[in-house]
XYZ file of C-alpha atoms in Angstrom:
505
model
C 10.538 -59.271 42.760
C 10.716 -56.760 39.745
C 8.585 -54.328 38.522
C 5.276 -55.238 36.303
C 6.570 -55.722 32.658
C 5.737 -52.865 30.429
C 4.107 -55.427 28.198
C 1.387 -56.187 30.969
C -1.698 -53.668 31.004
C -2.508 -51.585 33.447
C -6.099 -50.667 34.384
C -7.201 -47.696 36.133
C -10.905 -47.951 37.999
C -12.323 -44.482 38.326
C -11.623 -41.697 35.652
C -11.899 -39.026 37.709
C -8.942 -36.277 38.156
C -6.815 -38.802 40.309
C -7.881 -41.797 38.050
C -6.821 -39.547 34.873
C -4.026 -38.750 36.872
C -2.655 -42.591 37.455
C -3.610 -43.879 34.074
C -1.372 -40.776 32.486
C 1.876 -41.866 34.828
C 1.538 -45.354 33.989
C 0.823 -44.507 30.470
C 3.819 -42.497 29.871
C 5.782 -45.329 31.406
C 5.156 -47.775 28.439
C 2.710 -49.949 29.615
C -1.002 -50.440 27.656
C -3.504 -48.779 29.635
C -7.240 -49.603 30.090
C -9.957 -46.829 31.293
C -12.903 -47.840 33.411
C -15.885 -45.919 34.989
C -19.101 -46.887 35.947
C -20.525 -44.223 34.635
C -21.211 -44.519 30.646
C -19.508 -43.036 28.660
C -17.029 -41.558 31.106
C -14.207 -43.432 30.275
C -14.028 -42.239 26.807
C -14.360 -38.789 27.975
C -11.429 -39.931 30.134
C -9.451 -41.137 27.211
C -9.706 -37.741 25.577
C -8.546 -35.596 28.504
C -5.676 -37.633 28.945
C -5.083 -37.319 24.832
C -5.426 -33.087 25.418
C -2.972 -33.268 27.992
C -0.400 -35.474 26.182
C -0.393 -32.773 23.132
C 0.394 -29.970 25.945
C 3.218 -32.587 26.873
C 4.355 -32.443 23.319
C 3.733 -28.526 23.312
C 6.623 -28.155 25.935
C 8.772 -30.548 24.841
C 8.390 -33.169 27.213
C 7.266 -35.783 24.569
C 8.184 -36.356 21.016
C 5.059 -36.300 18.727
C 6.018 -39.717 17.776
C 5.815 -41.045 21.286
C 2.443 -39.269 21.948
C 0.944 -41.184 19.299
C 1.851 -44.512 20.492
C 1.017 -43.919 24.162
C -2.514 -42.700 22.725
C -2.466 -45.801 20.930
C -1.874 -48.095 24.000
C -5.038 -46.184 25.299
C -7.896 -48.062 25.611
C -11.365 -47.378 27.245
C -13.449 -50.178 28.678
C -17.012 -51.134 28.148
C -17.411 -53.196 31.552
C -15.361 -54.973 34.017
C -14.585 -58.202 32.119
C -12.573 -55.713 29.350
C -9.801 -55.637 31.888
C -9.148 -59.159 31.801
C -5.627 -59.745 31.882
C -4.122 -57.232 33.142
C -1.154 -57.251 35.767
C -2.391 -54.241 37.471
C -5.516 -52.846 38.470
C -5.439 -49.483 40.410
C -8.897 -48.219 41.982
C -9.612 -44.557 42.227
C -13.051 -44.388 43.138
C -15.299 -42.907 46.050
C -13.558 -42.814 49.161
C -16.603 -45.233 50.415
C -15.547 -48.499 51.986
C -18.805 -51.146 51.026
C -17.747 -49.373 47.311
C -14.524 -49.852 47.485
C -14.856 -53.589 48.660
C -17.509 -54.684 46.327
C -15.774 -52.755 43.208
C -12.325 -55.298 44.400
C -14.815 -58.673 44.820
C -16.154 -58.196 40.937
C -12.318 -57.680 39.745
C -11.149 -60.970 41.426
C -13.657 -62.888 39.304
C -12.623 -61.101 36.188
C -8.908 -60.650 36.536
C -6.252 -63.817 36.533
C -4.737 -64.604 39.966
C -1.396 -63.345 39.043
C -2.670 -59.656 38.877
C -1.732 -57.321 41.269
C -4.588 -55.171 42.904
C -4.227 -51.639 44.184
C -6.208 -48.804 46.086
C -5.390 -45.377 46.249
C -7.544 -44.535 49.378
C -5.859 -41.541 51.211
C -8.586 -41.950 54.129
C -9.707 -45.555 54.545
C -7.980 -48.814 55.920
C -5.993 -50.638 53.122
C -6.169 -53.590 55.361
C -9.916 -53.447 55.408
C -10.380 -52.865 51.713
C -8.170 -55.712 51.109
C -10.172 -57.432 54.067
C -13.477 -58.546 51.170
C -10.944 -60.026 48.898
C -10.327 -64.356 48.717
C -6.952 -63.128 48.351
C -5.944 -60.456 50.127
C -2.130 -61.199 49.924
C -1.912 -59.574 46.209
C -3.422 -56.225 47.485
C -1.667 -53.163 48.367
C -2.184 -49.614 48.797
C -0.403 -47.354 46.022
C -1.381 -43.757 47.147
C -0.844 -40.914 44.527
C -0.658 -37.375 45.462
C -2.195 -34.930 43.202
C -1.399 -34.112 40.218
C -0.271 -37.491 39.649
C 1.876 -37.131 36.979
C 3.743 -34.100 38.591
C 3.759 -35.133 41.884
C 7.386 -37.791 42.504
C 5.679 -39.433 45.633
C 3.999 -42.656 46.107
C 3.470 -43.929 49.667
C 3.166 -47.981 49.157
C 1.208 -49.361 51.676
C 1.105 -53.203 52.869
C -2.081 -53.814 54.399
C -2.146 -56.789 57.599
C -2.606 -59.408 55.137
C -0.517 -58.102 51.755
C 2.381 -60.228 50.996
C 6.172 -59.094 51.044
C 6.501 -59.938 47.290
C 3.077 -57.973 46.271
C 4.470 -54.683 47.949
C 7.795 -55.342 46.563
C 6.311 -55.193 43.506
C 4.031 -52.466 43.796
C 7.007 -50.530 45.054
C 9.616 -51.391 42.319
C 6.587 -50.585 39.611
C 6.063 -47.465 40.850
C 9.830 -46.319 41.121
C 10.235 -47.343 37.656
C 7.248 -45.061 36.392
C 9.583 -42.415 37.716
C 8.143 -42.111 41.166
C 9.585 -41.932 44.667
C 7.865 -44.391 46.149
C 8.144 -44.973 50.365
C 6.944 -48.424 52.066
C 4.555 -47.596 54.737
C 2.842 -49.886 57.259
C -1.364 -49.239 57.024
C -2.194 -47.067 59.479
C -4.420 -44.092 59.629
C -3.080 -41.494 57.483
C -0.277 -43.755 56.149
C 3.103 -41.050 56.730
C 2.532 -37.808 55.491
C -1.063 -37.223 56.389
C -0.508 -38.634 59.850
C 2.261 -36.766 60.256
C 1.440 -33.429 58.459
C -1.647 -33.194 61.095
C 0.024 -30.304 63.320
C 0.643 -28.117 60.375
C -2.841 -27.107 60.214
C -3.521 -28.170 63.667
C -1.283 -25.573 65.448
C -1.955 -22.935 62.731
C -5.731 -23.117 63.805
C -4.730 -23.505 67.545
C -2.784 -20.226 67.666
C -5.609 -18.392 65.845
C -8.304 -19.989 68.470
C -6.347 -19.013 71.221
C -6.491 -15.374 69.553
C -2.468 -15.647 69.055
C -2.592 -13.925 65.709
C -4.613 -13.766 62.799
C -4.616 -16.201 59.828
C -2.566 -13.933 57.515
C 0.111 -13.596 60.061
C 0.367 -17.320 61.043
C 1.215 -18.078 57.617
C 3.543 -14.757 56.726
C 5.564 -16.621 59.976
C 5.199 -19.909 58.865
C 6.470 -18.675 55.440
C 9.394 -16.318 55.912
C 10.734 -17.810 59.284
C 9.360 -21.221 58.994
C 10.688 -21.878 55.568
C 7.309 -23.878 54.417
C 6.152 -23.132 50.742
C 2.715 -22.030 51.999
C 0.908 -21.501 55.423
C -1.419 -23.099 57.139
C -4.151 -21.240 56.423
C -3.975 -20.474 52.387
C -2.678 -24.546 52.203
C -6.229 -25.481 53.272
C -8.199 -22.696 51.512
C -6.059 -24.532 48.396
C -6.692 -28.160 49.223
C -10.777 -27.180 50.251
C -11.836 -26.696 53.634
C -13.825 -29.974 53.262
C -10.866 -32.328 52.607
C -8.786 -30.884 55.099
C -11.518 -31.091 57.760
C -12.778 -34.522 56.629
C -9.123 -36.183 56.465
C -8.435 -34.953 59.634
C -11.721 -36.083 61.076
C -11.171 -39.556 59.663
C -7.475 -39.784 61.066
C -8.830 -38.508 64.645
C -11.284 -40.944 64.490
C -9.317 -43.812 63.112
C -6.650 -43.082 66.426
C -9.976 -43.343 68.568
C -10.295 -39.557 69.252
C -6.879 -39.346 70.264
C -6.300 -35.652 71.798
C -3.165 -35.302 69.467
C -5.574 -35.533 65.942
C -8.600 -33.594 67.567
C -10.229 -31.769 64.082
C -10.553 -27.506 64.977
C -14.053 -26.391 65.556
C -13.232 -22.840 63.932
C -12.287 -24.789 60.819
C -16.075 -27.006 61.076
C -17.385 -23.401 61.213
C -15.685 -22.388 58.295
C -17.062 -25.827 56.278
C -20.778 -25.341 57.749
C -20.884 -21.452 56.166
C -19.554 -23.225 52.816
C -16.621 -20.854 52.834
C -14.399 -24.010 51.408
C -11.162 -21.926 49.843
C -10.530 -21.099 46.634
C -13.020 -23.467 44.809
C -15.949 -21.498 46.680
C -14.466 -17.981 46.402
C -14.286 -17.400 50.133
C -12.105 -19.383 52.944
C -9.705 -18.573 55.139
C -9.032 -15.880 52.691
C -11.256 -13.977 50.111
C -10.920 -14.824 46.214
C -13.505 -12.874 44.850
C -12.761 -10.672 42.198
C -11.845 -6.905 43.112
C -10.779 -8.779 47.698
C -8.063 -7.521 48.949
C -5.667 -10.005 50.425
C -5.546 -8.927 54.356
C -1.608 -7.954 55.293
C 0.486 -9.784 58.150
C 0.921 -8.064 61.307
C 4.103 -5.714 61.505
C 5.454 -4.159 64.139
C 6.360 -0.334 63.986
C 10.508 0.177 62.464
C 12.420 0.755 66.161
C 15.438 1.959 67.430
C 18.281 -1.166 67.771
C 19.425 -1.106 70.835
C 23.651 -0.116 70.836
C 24.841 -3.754 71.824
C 23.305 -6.740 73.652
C 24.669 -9.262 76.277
C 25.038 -12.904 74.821
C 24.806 -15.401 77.825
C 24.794 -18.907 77.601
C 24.400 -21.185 74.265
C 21.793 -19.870 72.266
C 21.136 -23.667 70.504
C 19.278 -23.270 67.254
C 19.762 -19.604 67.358
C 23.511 -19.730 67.851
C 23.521 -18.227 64.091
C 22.357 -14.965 65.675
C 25.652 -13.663 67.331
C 27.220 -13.424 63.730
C 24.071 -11.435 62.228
C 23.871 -9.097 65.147
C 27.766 -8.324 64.753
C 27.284 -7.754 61.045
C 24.225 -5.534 61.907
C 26.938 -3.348 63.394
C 25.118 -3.530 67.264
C 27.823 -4.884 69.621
C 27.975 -8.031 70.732
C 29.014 -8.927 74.647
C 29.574 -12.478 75.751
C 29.493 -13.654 79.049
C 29.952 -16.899 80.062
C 28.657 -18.611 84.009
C 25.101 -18.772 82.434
C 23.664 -22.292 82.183
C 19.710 -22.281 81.876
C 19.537 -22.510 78.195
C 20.991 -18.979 76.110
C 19.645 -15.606 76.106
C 20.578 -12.195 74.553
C 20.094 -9.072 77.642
C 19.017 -5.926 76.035
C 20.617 -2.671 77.405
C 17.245 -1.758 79.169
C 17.549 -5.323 81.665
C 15.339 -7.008 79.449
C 16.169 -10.406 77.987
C 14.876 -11.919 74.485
C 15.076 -16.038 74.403
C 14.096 -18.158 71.606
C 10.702 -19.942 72.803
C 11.105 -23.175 74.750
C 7.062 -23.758 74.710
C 6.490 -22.307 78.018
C 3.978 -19.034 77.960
C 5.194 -16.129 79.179
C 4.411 -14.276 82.486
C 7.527 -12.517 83.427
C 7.260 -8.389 82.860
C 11.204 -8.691 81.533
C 11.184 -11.419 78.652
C 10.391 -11.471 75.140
C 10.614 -14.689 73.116
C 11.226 -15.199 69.648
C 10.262 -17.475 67.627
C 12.281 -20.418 65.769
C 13.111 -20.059 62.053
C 14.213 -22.302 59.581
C 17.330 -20.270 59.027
C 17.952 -17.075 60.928
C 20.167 -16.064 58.146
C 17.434 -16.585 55.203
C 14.582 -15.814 57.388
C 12.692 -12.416 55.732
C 10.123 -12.560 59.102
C 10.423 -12.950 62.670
C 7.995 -13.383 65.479
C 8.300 -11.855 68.582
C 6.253 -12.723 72.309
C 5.608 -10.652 75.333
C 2.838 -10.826 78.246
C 1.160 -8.013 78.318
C 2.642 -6.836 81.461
C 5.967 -6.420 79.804
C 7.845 -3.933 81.007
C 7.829 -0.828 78.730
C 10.472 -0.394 75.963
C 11.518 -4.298 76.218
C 9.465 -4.762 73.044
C 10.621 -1.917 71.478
C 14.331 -2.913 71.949
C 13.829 -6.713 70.655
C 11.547 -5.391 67.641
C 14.555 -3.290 66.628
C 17.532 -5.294 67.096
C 15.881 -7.806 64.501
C 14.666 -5.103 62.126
C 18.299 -4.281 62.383
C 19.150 -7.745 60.905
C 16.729 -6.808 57.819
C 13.847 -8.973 59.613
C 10.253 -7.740 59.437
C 8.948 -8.647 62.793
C 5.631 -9.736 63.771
C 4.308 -9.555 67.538
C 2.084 -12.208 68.599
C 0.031 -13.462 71.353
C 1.359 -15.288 74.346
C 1.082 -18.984 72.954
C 3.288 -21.723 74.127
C 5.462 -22.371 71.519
C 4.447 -19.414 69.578
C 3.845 -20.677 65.361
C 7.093 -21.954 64.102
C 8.596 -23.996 66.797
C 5.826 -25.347 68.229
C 4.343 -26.994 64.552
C 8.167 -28.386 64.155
C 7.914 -29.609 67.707
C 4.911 -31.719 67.589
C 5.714 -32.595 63.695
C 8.990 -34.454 64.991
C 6.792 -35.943 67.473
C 4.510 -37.802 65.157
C 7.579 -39.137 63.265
C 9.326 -40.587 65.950
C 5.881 -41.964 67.237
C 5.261 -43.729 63.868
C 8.503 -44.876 62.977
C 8.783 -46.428 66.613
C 5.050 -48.079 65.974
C 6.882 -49.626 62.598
C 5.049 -47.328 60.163
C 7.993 -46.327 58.373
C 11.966 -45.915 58.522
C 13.165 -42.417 59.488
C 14.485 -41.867 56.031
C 11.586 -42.546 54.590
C 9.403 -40.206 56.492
C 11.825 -37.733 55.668
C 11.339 -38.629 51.996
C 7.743 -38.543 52.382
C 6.857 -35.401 53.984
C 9.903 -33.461 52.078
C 8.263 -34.669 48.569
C 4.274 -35.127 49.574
C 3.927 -31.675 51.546
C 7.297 -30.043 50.473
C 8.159 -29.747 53.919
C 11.866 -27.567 53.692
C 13.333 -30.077 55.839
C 12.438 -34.239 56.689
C 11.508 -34.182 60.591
C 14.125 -36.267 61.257
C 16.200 -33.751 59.739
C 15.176 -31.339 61.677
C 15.397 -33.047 65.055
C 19.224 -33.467 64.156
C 19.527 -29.598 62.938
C 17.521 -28.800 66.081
C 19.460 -31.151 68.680
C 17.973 -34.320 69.965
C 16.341 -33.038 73.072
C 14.994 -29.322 72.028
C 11.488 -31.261 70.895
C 10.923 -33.068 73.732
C 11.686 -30.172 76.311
C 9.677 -28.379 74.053
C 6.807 -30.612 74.579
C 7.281 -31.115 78.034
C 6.784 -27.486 78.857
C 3.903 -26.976 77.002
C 2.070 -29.768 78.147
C 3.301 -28.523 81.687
C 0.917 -25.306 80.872
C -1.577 -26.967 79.128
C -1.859 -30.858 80.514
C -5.053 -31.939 77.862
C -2.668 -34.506 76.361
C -1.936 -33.008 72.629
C 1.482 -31.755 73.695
C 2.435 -34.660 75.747
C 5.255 -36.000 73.960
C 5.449 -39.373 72.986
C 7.067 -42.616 74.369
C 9.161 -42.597 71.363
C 10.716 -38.942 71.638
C 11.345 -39.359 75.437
C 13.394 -42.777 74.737
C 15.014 -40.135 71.631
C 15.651 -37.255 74.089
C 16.977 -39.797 77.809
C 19.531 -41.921 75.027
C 21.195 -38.942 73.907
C 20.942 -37.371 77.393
C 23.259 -40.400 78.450
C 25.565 -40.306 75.505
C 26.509 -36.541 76.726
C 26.658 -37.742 80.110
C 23.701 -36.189 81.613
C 20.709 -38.170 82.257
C 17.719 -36.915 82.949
């Protein structure tokens, strides 16, 4: 099955910014395009943004004058329903309300021929039940845009229970050649990257419940160490407050309250004062004119200690022992150790990269993961408070010797960075296991919907194939409510590559 025909029209339902959005993609494409809203009057308005923001296009040399006039040309805005007669496609952007939705698809069926393919771009709601009110619920798929549509590359294509093979084909093969990235995805709640981008905001607001650091710090760490474009916390003051809340309510819900999608009650605070980001002035963070942007936590510069002991394999932090050489501080191996890696500071003290296990030992400071020690501008650091005097001091300055800024936070399992990858591999092997998606699709998806640095699959091979799970394990170990428990997927991941080395568990 090809893609629609450029001669075939395309309608867009809903002229809002997504529905703009759509109808601009498509638009640019080739195909004739028809505008609908309920509302009078508001698909002409429609028609004219789309017409301001194809002369920018033409501004920056992205279009030719000549081809902005014809697209404007295949431009059309429609009176009712019935002017979207013929057309292969019909994509509906309306109010994320399902008897809408439903009734908005039942009117098109009578007007449009049975050859037409029919679309939703829900982000929140069952595509299977959507589909559900149709007579013929076979030609139905989801085709979920991100936003902006026309800069955003991904499409997630989603095949409802009862959408046929050839409908998603096409969807998919329509949307690639509009010069999208499109990813097949099974309908489930969240479809793949907001069912799997959960624990991004989930452990951000975790850590800063628990009191493990404030906001601004969670996201300097998440930033510099983590490698993610944005944090947590200034993500959701971007998106609003209210969407990030209400799609995480609706994918909690949709899993039947399941412990691993429970929604943050400091974040329902935040909604219920109206502080919703940047579109209310005040979130997370304050956007009011003259508000100061509050500063990460950093630690004091301290003395590097003269060398450290290297004992064991260090894992993901293996790239370490070369930094600390170049540092000039002196590096000591010693082999016999086999409980994981760890570097001994001069004072007896011992720094270990976080395994998701909170500490209570007066002679260990973790660190925290980072994308790439070598890149990484930030590091965080970990200590109970009963740590034994000068072991902080020691580990602050051996990675301020490595150019890091360091930032000490509270005694959290898993600390910020490691603990978000953790779970975030987690989910992906969970949904690609529950036939969701393929691996490399997830990977496309939440590298090119959330512009995640690295595809959790990625990551999990970076990482090794265990460190997740035994990640998991001891965190749920200290903290047994059933959101770190990792899934049946990962432990199947972590015991098969256990026996290919020889060492089940």
């Amino acid at each position: 099955m090809t893609a629609l025909d450029l001669s075939s029209p395309v309608a867009v339902v809903g002229t809002g910014t997504m529905g703009q959005g759509i109808a601009q993609v498509a638009l640019v494409a080739g195909h004739p395009v028809r505008l609908y809203d309920a509302a009078p009057g508001r698909a002409r308005e429609a028609a004219d943004a789309i017409g301001a923001r194809l002369d920018r296009l033409v501004e920056k040399d992205r279009l030719t004058g000549a081809e902005r006039d014809a697209a404007r040309a295949r431009l059309t805005p429609a009176e009712s329903l019935a002017g979207l007669a013929g057309c292969g496609l019909v994509v509906e952007a309306v109010v994320e309300r399902l008897d809408v939705k439903q009734e908005l698809f039942r009117a098109l069926e009578d007007v449009v021929g049975d050859d037409c393919l029919l679309a939703t771009n829900t982000s929140s709601l069952s595509v299977t039940a959507v589909g559900g009110a149709l007579r013929e619920p076979g030609r139905f798929v989801g085709l979920h845009f991100f936003n902006p549509a026309p800069l955003l590359p991904l499409v997630e294509v989603v095949s409802g229970f009862a959408t046929d093979p050839a409908s998603a084909t096409r969807a998919y093969e329509t949307a690639r050649a509009w010069g999208k990235t499109p990813v097949a995805c099974a309908d489930t709640p969240g479809f793949v990257v907001n069912r799997i981008a959960r624990p991004f905001y989930a452990e951000a607001l975790a850590v800063f419940e628990n009191q493990g650091a404030d906001p601004a710090t969670v996201d300097a760490v998440l930033r510099e160490s983590g490698g993610f474009r944005m944090g947590a916390f200034e993500l959701t003051d971007l998106i609003g407050q209210d969407v990030n809340e209400s799609v995480t309510h609706s994918v909690w819900q949709a899993f039947f309250q399941d412990v691993r999608f429970t929604p943050s009650l400091a974040q329902r605070r935040l909604v219920e004062s109206g502080r919703l980001g940047r579109k209310s002035g005040q979130g997370w963070y304050d956007y009011r004119d003259g508000a100061e942007r509050p500063r990460p936590h950093t630690a004091e510069p301290a003395e590097a200690p003269a060398y450290v002991v290297v004992e064991g394999d260090l894992g993901p932090a293996a790239g370490l022992v070369g930094l600390i050489r170049e540092a000039g501080v002196e590096v000591r191996p010693k082999d016999g150790y086999d409980d994981g890696g760890r570097l001994v500071l001069p004072g007896g003290g011992t720094l270990r990269l976080t395994d998701g296990e909170p500490l209570g030992s007066k002679d260990v400071v973790h660190f925290d993961l980072a994308l790439d020690y070598r890149a990484a501008t930030r590091i965080a650091l970990s200590a109970s408070e009963e740590v034994r005097p000068g072991l902080l001091s020691e580990a602050t300055g051996l990675f301020q010797a490595l150019g890091k800024e360091v930032s000490v936070v509270g005694d959290v399992p898993g600390m910020i960075v490691a603990r978000t990858v953790a779970r975030i591999i987690d989910l992906a092997f969970d949904a690609v296991a529950r036939g969701v998606a393929t691996p490399e699709d997830v990977d496309t998806a939440m590298r090119l919907g959330v512009n995640y640095p690295l595809g959790p699959f990625e990551w999990s091979r970076r990482l090794g194939d265990t460190w997740a799970y035994y990640l998991l394990v001891q965190a749920h170990e200290w903290e047994p409510s059933g959101r770190w428990a990792p899934s049946l997927a990962l432990r199947r991941h972590a015991n098969a590559a256990e026996a290919r080395e020889g060492t089940p568990s």
